[in-house]
Amino acid sequence: MTITLDSLEPALSVRQVLTLERVLAGEPEVVAGASHLDRPVRWVHVAEAADVGVMLSGGEMILTTGVLLAGDEEKQAEYVRSLHRAEASAVVLGLGRAFPSPPAVMRRAAERCGLPMVVLHRPFPFAELTEEVQSRLVRRKFAAVSLSEAVRTELTALITAGAPLQRLLDEVARHSACPVVVTNLAHRVLGTAGERPAVDDVLRDWERIARQAGGTEGDGWIRAELGGRGERWGRILLCGYRGDTATGRLLADRAAEALVLHRMLGGGAACSWEEQSAQSLLTDLVSGVVPARQLLPRARAAGLPVNRRTFVPLVVRDGDTARLDRLLRLLGLPGLVAELADGATAVLLSLPRDQDADALAAHFATRLRTESGPARTVVAAADPRVAWDDVPAGLREAQHVADAVADSSAVLDLPPVVRLKDVHLRGLIRLLRDDPHVQSFAERELDGLLCEAEEDLLSVLRTYLATGRNKSRTAQLHHVSRPALYRRLEAIQVRLGVDLDDFEQAASVHIALLAHDAQQQ
């Protein structure tokens, strides 16, 4: 059976102890420190000694009749001060022979120290309260340990099965019932899990939470450091955790252990999680499944500047993600890099509005092509966007341009940054490739060559039309003699029933071939 936080005994605070049935029978009254009743109670002690504070370790609720304090106001005040120094959670005084009414000295001292002081107006067997609270605390600690082991077992099983980081975080979020965030040391968000609206609320306020991440725990969030061998490289945070703080720390520690193990077994570095984070964000932007406005908190938390910026959507063909990311840092260009599909990599630049976005994009593309050497790297771009909501359309346009030149970069003279205006007819065909009428047109025009046996003739036709019907260049690219090329071109014209020397017929076949190739990708 899976243990969840809902099955845990609630954390015991001073307020909760005072609501126990056995305590209510003693008619408790809070006479000081009423604003501190949510202090956790770690243990309960019956103690009459005036110097009991030296025997405490913090978090204890002290039960006393005050018999050794009666008649000595200095001892009464020092008794309260010693409990405060020992960080006791509260003091409960049973009224009776020693103190028939709440002692004013102790009450004033407790109020000054912020120590909850409770008096019991009816005789009360302290042993029953001690037994009740101790048994509840023991049950709670046992449940917390059981939860810890259950979480450790489940996370280890996921790691062994090769589960991705997101799957582990989802499991932690399920147990903690609150948003979970993983960051690097610069507070850049590497991963999130939990109910999407709650996660978005956290990310919208991420700057404040990130500042708190390096300080003391509070406001319902709990952190655990990620690292090993004396080196920290990140942290995991439970944001808005509503359970017992000690149990939350235990849960965060188990999650941290699992994440460190996941990294070690995966053989990757923390930056690979940054790549996954960027990939998830840019993939969601390109797909359009999630509205751009909802992705804005994720972009900001991932370290992308978004206020008063110019966004330049790029898609790079045959570009290595790590090399692109390194080049961005070298040039001082803020942006995200993520691998998409089919050898395409998305790059989203975020530039100050007073900078020349086109010039910086061209500089980036030129440096990239220079470093690529003989390899022909294609950098496709959409026009810069100043509105975040326009970024998804820009990324899709850049991807469309990159696709349009994917199979023709060897025969096209491309500028450093290729835009929609540079792909001409090829770009239009890419946009219309899924139209049934275009598909039917392509099949009808190329019917005589659309079989495996004629693939060689189709390749010759493709090169011949792409080179502007240059016979010498076509023969050179296919390593055949001019007479041999003429025979192949004659065979192509016979099978298609066209005259390739006629401009209109050649243009019709060229458009059909472009549509056919676009449909195959």
XYZ file of C-alpha atoms in Angstrom:
521
model
C 0.000 0.000 0.000
C 1.297 3.456 -0.921
C 1.510 5.842 2.026
C 0.562 9.445 1.233
C 0.627 12.558 3.331
C -3.139 12.321 3.817
C -2.658 9.190 5.940
C -0.176 10.860 8.295
C -1.118 11.929 11.840
C -1.331 15.776 11.751
C 1.582 17.687 13.224
C 1.024 18.591 16.887
C 1.201 22.268 17.738
C 0.509 23.918 21.088
C -2.909 24.894 19.740
C -3.707 21.296 18.791
C -2.592 19.937 22.169
C -4.969 22.348 23.868
C -7.869 20.940 21.851
C -7.304 17.346 23.031
C -10.270 16.016 24.974
C -8.216 15.278 28.078
C -6.802 18.801 28.113
C -10.214 20.396 27.644
C -11.352 18.610 30.797
C -8.856 20.755 32.715
C -10.463 23.993 31.401
C -7.287 25.460 29.833
C -6.849 29.218 29.502
C -4.106 30.912 27.493
C -2.838 33.791 29.617
C 0.282 34.761 27.618
C 1.856 34.217 24.184
C -1.474 33.667 22.419
C 0.082 34.624 19.056
C 2.597 31.758 19.292
C 0.241 28.800 19.676
C 1.296 27.247 16.363
C 4.706 26.282 17.735
C 5.379 22.565 17.241
C 5.429 20.331 20.314
C 8.289 17.841 20.086
C 7.824 16.284 23.533
C 5.980 16.765 26.855
C 7.699 16.929 30.256
C 6.437 17.203 33.813
C 9.003 19.337 35.625
C 8.960 21.244 38.914
C 12.656 22.141 39.208
C 13.349 25.846 38.964
C 16.315 25.278 36.604
C 14.504 22.875 34.260
C 15.647 24.894 31.217
C 19.158 23.449 31.355
C 17.720 19.964 30.825
C 15.754 20.796 27.665
C 16.762 20.612 24.009
C 13.930 22.639 22.454
C 10.332 22.038 21.434
C 9.148 20.643 24.792
C 5.823 21.504 26.422
C 6.445 21.785 30.192
C 3.743 20.785 32.703
C 4.110 22.101 36.264
C 2.167 22.912 39.428
C 4.752 25.538 40.397
C 5.091 24.132 43.900
C 8.794 25.034 44.080
C 8.180 28.543 42.734
C 5.479 29.744 45.093
C 6.373 32.834 47.103
C 9.475 33.735 45.114
C 8.735 36.113 42.239
C 12.345 36.179 41.031
C 12.340 32.383 40.706
C 9.026 32.569 38.843
C 10.396 35.079 36.325
C 13.672 33.177 35.894
C 11.754 29.921 35.400
C 9.947 31.418 32.399
C 13.126 33.014 31.029
C 15.016 29.695 31.265
C 12.245 27.965 29.282
C 12.466 30.696 26.645
C 16.256 30.289 26.393
C 15.821 26.530 26.001
C 13.271 27.164 23.182
C 10.487 25.323 24.946
C 7.203 25.346 23.017
C 4.941 26.266 25.985
C 4.464 26.042 29.736
C 1.255 24.660 31.271
C 0.588 25.548 34.917
C -1.959 23.592 36.929
C -3.728 25.946 39.356
C -4.077 24.681 42.912
C -2.489 25.026 46.333
C 0.711 26.712 45.051
C -1.048 29.073 42.658
C -4.820 29.424 43.074
C -4.798 32.047 40.248
C -2.456 32.806 37.342
C 0.742 34.376 38.749
C 1.155 37.865 37.330
C 4.978 37.714 37.345
C 5.097 34.543 35.260
C 2.388 35.832 32.905
C 4.227 39.108 32.247
C 7.561 37.329 31.725
C 5.980 34.845 29.310
C 4.320 37.646 27.345
C 7.619 39.492 27.007
C 9.395 36.333 25.840
C 6.614 35.273 23.475
C 6.295 31.958 25.324
C 2.757 30.509 25.343
C 1.593 30.129 28.940
C -1.529 28.094 29.733
C -3.216 27.604 33.082
C -5.573 24.728 33.963
C -8.491 25.751 36.187
C -9.465 22.208 37.164
C -7.279 19.458 38.645
C -5.747 17.428 35.879
C -3.677 14.199 35.877
C -0.520 15.235 34.019
C 0.376 11.603 33.367
C -2.661 11.165 31.087
C -1.715 14.183 28.968
C 1.897 13.026 28.727
C 0.818 9.570 27.603
C -1.655 10.952 25.045
C 0.771 13.400 23.440
C 3.724 11.013 23.462
C 1.721 8.263 21.782
C 0.525 10.666 19.077
C 4.061 11.902 18.465
C 5.406 8.362 18.203
C 2.680 7.390 15.728
C 3.418 10.483 13.682
C 7.153 9.822 13.570
C 6.560 6.222 12.565
C 4.251 7.349 9.766
C 6.850 9.887 8.584
C 9.562 7.230 8.492
C 7.224 4.878 6.622
C 6.486 7.614 4.103
C 10.195 8.277 3.691
C 10.944 4.637 2.939
C 7.965 4.332 0.588
C 9.110 7.377 -1.383
C 12.693 6.119 -1.492
C 11.554 2.709 -2.786
C 9.281 4.170 -5.458
C 11.840 6.680 -6.714
C 14.597 4.071 -6.810
C 12.338 1.775 -8.844
C 11.673 4.577 -11.335
C 15.389 5.313 -11.683
C 16.163 1.628 -12.209
C 13.510 1.521 -14.938
C 15.190 4.445 -16.702
C 12.451 6.986 -15.973
C 13.150 10.602 -17.037
C 13.574 13.442 -14.568
C 9.992 14.613 -15.070
C 8.597 11.268 -13.954
C 10.547 11.472 -10.687
C 9.367 15.003 -10.035
C 5.764 14.009 -10.711
C 6.071 11.294 -8.075
C 7.523 13.723 -5.525
C 4.717 16.194 -6.244
C 2.121 13.471 -5.759
C 3.475 12.666 -2.301
C 3.998 16.263 -1.224
C 0.682 17.558 -2.638
C 2.358 20.857 -3.579
C 4.392 22.301 -6.477
C 7.925 20.941 -6.783
C 10.707 22.968 -8.416
C 14.300 21.992 -9.241
C 16.822 24.779 -9.844
C 20.517 25.242 -10.432
C 22.599 27.423 -8.113
C 21.684 30.520 -10.130
C 18.000 29.827 -9.317
C 17.264 28.960 -12.952
C 14.359 26.528 -13.042
C 15.335 23.135 -14.482
C 12.126 21.248 -13.828
C 8.692 21.534 -12.219
C 5.885 19.217 -11.195
C 2.480 19.487 -9.586
C -0.906 20.876 -10.502
C -0.302 23.226 -13.441
C -2.203 26.255 -12.036
C -0.352 25.976 -8.716
C 3.006 25.628 -10.474
C 2.262 28.675 -12.633
C 1.405 30.676 -9.514
C 4.791 29.776 -8.042
C 6.662 30.671 -11.231
C 4.870 34.008 -11.523
C 6.295 34.903 -8.108
C 9.591 33.158 -8.759
C 11.854 36.151 -8.216
C 10.697 36.453 -4.592
C 10.852 32.714 -3.991
C 14.312 32.509 -5.570
C 15.558 35.153 -3.154
C 14.186 33.128 -0.248
C 15.734 29.934 -1.566
C 19.110 30.876 -0.123
C 17.730 31.835 3.290
C 15.783 30.167 6.046
C 12.767 28.031 5.316
C 9.384 29.611 5.695
C 6.084 30.468 4.055
C 5.369 26.779 3.547
C 8.335 25.933 1.318
C 11.098 23.465 2.072
C 14.376 22.932 0.238
C 17.068 20.291 -0.039
C 20.457 20.721 -1.665
C 21.595 18.693 -4.680
C 25.222 17.686 -5.014
C 27.912 15.294 -3.968
C 31.588 15.010 -3.123
C 31.535 18.397 -1.455
C 30.070 20.203 -4.473
C 26.547 21.595 -4.710
C 24.976 22.070 -8.142
C 21.301 22.673 -7.465
C 18.372 22.352 -5.101
C 14.849 20.983 -4.947
C 12.045 22.995 -3.357
C 8.636 21.984 -2.074
C 6.612 25.178 -2.534
C 3.563 25.796 -0.380
C 3.942 22.536 1.543
C 1.108 22.251 4.088
C 2.168 19.242 6.120
C 4.484 18.918 9.086
C 7.785 20.691 8.415
C 9.868 17.781 9.719
C 8.042 15.358 7.429
C 8.471 17.776 4.531
C 12.213 17.934 5.136
C 12.355 14.153 5.174
C 10.458 14.006 1.890
C 12.682 16.670 0.300
C 15.793 14.784 1.418
C 14.546 11.541 -0.138
C 13.765 13.396 -3.353
C 17.228 14.996 -3.381
C 18.895 11.607 -2.918
C 16.937 10.248 -5.869
C 17.786 13.180 -8.127
C 21.497 12.902 -7.351
C 21.357 9.172 -8.081
C 19.455 9.836 -11.303
C 22.164 12.230 -12.441
C 24.982 9.849 -11.526
C 23.453 6.850 -13.288
C 22.527 8.952 -16.295
C 26.136 10.019 -16.697
C 24.998 13.546 -17.533
C 25.707 16.910 -15.994
C 23.266 19.307 -14.426
C 23.261 21.289 -17.668
C 21.489 18.395 -19.398
C 18.523 19.196 -17.164
C 18.754 22.787 -18.376
C 18.573 21.477 -21.936
C 15.517 19.394 -21.079
C 13.865 22.426 -19.504
C 14.539 24.574 -22.575
C 13.391 21.783 -24.885
C 10.107 21.384 -23.035
C 9.455 25.133 -23.130
C 10.351 25.671 -26.791
C 8.506 22.526 -27.894
C 5.360 23.784 -26.159
C 5.819 27.178 -27.817
C 6.231 25.662 -31.291
C 3.305 23.265 -30.908
C 0.884 25.966 -29.796
C -0.918 23.460 -27.567
C -0.314 25.706 -24.541
C -1.091 29.426 -25.007
C 2.048 31.549 -25.034
C 0.750 33.695 -22.173
C 0.621 30.626 -19.917
C 4.235 29.788 -20.794
C 5.545 33.225 -19.847
C 6.181 32.335 -16.154
C 8.148 29.246 -17.233
C 10.257 31.313 -19.621
C 11.011 33.901 -16.953
C 11.874 31.216 -14.368
C 14.106 29.460 -16.915
C 16.288 32.573 -17.021
C 15.007 34.136 -20.256
C 14.594 37.933 -20.020
C 11.025 38.733 -21.121
C 10.297 42.343 -20.098
C 10.614 44.937 -22.896
C 12.612 42.622 -25.156
C 12.869 41.823 -28.843
C 12.570 38.089 -29.530
C 14.349 36.556 -32.525
C 13.096 33.038 -33.409
C 15.748 30.918 -35.141
C 15.867 27.311 -36.296
C 19.264 25.815 -37.085
C 19.743 22.770 -39.298
C 22.593 20.411 -38.410
C 23.546 22.471 -35.353
C 24.834 20.882 -32.164
C 22.860 22.063 -29.110
C 25.875 22.341 -26.826
C 27.842 24.250 -29.477
C 24.954 26.665 -30.066
C 24.535 27.289 -26.353
C 28.268 27.864 -25.969
C 28.278 30.335 -28.886
C 25.393 32.299 -27.332
C 27.335 32.658 -24.100
C 30.500 33.608 -25.978
C 28.660 36.366 -27.871
C 26.771 37.485 -24.768
C 23.372 36.843 -26.367
C 20.602 35.870 -23.903
C 18.511 33.013 -25.236
C 17.325 29.424 -25.025
C 18.483 26.502 -27.170
C 16.589 23.238 -27.614
C 16.638 20.331 -30.033
C 13.361 19.830 -31.864
C 13.129 16.997 -34.386
C 14.649 15.859 -37.686
C 17.987 17.533 -36.997
C 16.468 20.928 -36.240
C 17.442 23.032 -33.217
C 15.404 26.001 -32.033
C 17.172 29.119 -30.746
C 15.122 31.904 -29.168
C 17.108 35.109 -28.693
C 15.908 37.745 -26.219
C 17.528 41.092 -26.940
C 17.164 44.620 -25.534
C 14.907 46.689 -27.754
C 17.605 49.265 -28.442
C 19.824 46.665 -30.155
C 19.767 45.769 -33.874
C 18.153 42.340 -33.769
C 18.746 41.545 -37.457
C 22.441 42.467 -37.240
C 22.977 40.367 -34.106
C 21.195 37.383 -35.652
C 23.372 37.697 -38.773
C 26.514 37.937 -36.621
C 25.480 34.804 -34.718
C 24.768 32.916 -37.963
C 28.055 33.992 -39.562
C 30.083 32.884 -36.547
C 28.220 29.585 -36.489
C 28.828 28.873 -40.177
C 32.491 29.833 -39.781
C 32.930 27.377 -36.909
C 31.054 24.650 -38.796
C 33.802 24.420 -41.426
C 32.886 22.430 -44.550
C 29.505 21.466 -43.064
C 26.711 23.621 -44.462
C 24.754 24.838 -41.458
C 21.437 26.515 -42.275
C 20.196 29.250 -39.941
C 16.532 30.041 -40.622
C 14.794 32.983 -38.964
C 11.493 34.746 -38.654
C 11.215 38.500 -38.356
C 11.853 39.772 -34.801
C 8.886 39.865 -32.417
C 8.326 42.422 -29.684
C 5.232 40.707 -28.249
C 5.640 37.405 -26.402
C 2.327 36.159 -27.794
C 3.817 36.341 -31.321
C 6.807 34.133 -30.494
C 5.118 30.745 -31.258
C 4.156 31.870 -34.771
C 7.701 33.144 -35.263
C 9.235 29.820 -34.236
C 6.890 27.945 -36.569
C 7.787 30.294 -39.426
C 11.513 29.771 -38.814
C 10.955 26.008 -38.723
C 9.022 26.220 -41.981
C 11.883 28.136 -43.644
C 14.433 25.609 -42.364
C 12.335 22.745 -43.732
C 11.963 24.480 -47.071
C 15.730 24.514 -47.652
C 16.510 21.219 -45.908
C 16.912 19.265 -49.140
C 18.227 22.062 -51.339
C 21.020 23.814 -49.445
C 23.575 22.213 -51.765
C 22.187 23.952 -54.845
C 20.898 27.231 -53.361
C 23.073 30.237 -52.641
C 21.846 31.023 -49.146
C 22.495 34.146 -47.055
C 23.804 33.706 -43.477
C 20.254 33.996 -42.140
C 17.555 32.515 -44.359
C 14.116 34.096 -44.146
C 10.753 33.429 -45.740
C 11.493 35.792 -48.650
C 14.611 33.737 -49.489
C 12.818 30.427 -50.097
C 10.392 31.758 -52.742
C 8.316 29.050 -54.423
C 9.840 26.298 -52.309
C 8.501 27.992 -49.180
C 5.000 28.316 -50.618
C 4.950 24.647 -51.538
C 5.972 23.719 -48.010
C 3.004 25.662 -46.673
C 0.594 23.937 -49.078
C 2.058 20.437 -49.005
C -0.827 18.929 -47.002
C -3.515 20.329 -49.282
C -5.260 17.390 -51.076
C -5.383 19.343 -54.334
C -1.615 19.887 -54.255
C -1.039 16.219 -53.464
C -3.255 15.161 -56.349
C -1.477 17.582 -58.695
C 1.953 16.206 -57.754
C 0.910 12.590 -58.286
C -0.703 13.392 -61.624
C 2.300 15.321 -62.985
C 4.915 12.784 -61.825
C 2.905 9.611 -62.322
C 5.398 8.096 -64.770
C 8.322 8.357 -62.310
C 6.727 7.579 -58.916
C 7.988 4.058 -58.530
C 11.123 2.618 -56.988
C 12.486 1.504 -60.370
C 12.510 5.075 -61.627
C 14.136 6.653 -58.553
C 17.353 7.345 -60.484
C 15.470 9.262 -63.193
C 13.562 11.214 -60.514
C 16.889 12.209 -58.928
C 18.239 13.421 -62.278
C 15.049 15.424 -62.853
C 15.336 17.009 -59.412
C 18.937 18.141 -60.034
C 18.202 19.307 -63.593
C 15.344 21.572 -62.465
C 17.135 22.810 -59.302
C 20.148 23.946 -61.368
C 17.915 25.937 -63.727
C 18.000 23.201 -66.441
C 21.789 23.406 -66.646
C 22.778 20.214 -68.468
C 26.518 20.540 -67.867
C 26.060 21.076 -64.124
C 23.569 18.224 -63.879
C 25.911 15.801 -65.702
C 28.752 16.858 -63.406
C 26.727 16.357 -60.210
C 25.597 12.877 -61.337
C 29.021 11.895 -62.691
C 27.723 10.977 -66.167
C 28.634 12.090 -69.690
C 26.542 14.613 -71.578
C 25.222 11.953 -74.055
C 24.216 9.728 -71.136
C 22.395 12.641 -69.505
C 20.560 13.399 -72.758
C 19.314 9.810 -72.909
C 18.023 10.055 -69.315
C 16.314 13.372 -69.939
C 14.668 11.904 -73.046
C 13.426 8.943 -70.983
C 12.019 11.333 -68.365
C 10.128 13.341 -71.008
C 8.680 10.182 -72.531
C 7.456 8.818 -69.173
C 5.951 12.163 -68.132
C 4.698 13.142 -71.574
C 6.208 16.624 -71.362
C 8.736 18.796 -73.149
C 11.241 20.070 -70.562
C 12.474 22.703 -73.035
C 9.054 24.340 -72.742
C 9.184 26.774 -69.821
C 5.571 26.321 -68.709
C 5.706 22.532 -68.821
C 9.061 22.478 -67.029
C 7.703 24.867 -64.364
C 4.662 22.641 -63.834
C 6.857 19.570 -63.354
C 9.180 21.532 -61.030
C 6.282 22.603 -58.808
C 4.973 19.032 -58.711
C 8.406 17.738 -57.746
C 8.757 20.326 -54.971
C 5.331 19.319 -53.636
C 6.239 15.629 -53.821
C 9.500 16.161 -51.929
C 7.771 18.302 -49.297
C 5.192 15.562 -48.695
C 7.934 13.001 -48.120
C 9.463 14.969 -45.230
